[in-house]
XYZ file of C-alpha atoms in Angstrom:
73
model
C 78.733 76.629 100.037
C 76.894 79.988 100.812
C 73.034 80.005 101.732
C 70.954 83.448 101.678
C 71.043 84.830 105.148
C 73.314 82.956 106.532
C 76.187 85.023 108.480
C 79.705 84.583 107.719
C 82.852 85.950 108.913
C 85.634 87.408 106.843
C 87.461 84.161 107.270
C 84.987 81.980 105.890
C 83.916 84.957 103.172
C 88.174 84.725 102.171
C 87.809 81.044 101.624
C 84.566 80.822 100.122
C 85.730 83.471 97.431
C 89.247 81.817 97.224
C 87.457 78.144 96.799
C 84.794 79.815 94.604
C 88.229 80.467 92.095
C 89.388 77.527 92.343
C 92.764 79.196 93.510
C 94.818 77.692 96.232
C 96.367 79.597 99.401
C 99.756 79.457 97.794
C 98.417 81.262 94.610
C 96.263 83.521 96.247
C 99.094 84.560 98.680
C 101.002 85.598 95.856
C 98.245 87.466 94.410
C 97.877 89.480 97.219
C 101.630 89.778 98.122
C 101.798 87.971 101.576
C 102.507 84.341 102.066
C 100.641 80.932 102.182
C 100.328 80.670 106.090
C 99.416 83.870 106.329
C 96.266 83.249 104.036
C 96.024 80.237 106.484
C 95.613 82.444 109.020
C 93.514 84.627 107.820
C 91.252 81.846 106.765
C 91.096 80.331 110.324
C 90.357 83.360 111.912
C 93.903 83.483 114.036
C 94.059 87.647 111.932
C 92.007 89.662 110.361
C 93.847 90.983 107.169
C 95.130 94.669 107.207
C 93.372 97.255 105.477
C 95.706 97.209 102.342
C 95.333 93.195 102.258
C 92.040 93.742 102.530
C 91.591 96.184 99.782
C 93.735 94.085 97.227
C 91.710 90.827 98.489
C 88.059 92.402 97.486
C 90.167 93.684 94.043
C 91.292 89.911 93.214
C 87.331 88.673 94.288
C 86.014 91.173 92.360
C 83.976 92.261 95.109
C 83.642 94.973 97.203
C 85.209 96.051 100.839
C 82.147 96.128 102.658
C 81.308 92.851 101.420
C 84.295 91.184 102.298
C 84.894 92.882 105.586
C 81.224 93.169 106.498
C 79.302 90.596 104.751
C 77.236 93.663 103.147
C 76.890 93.095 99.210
């Protein structure tokens, strides 16, 4: 789904590393402690998570902040 050097956003970095599990919104709402539509926004672009969701998405990715926020690895 992801080429080298191509830019993303932290929507489409969420559901690449959500897809990338396998994992659904549902599940990975509950992961994280929010709800599906939530994830759905967050996914579309309509928010940006907080800094806490954030945080505990890059934990669940095993990745880090700046990745997921910045597209840095």
């Amino acid at each position: 789904l992801y080429e080298a050097g191509m830019s993303t956003s932290i929507a489409e970095r969420i559901a690449l590393e959500r897809m990338a599990l396998a994992m659904t919104q549902e599940e990975l709402a509950k992961l994280v402690g929010t709800h599906q539509p939530v994830v759905s926004y967050w996914e579309s672009g309509r928010q940006e998570p907080s800094l806490t969701s954030a945080a505990r998405l890059a934990k669940t990715f095993d990745v880090t902040l700046d990745y997921l926020v910045f597209g840095a690895k």
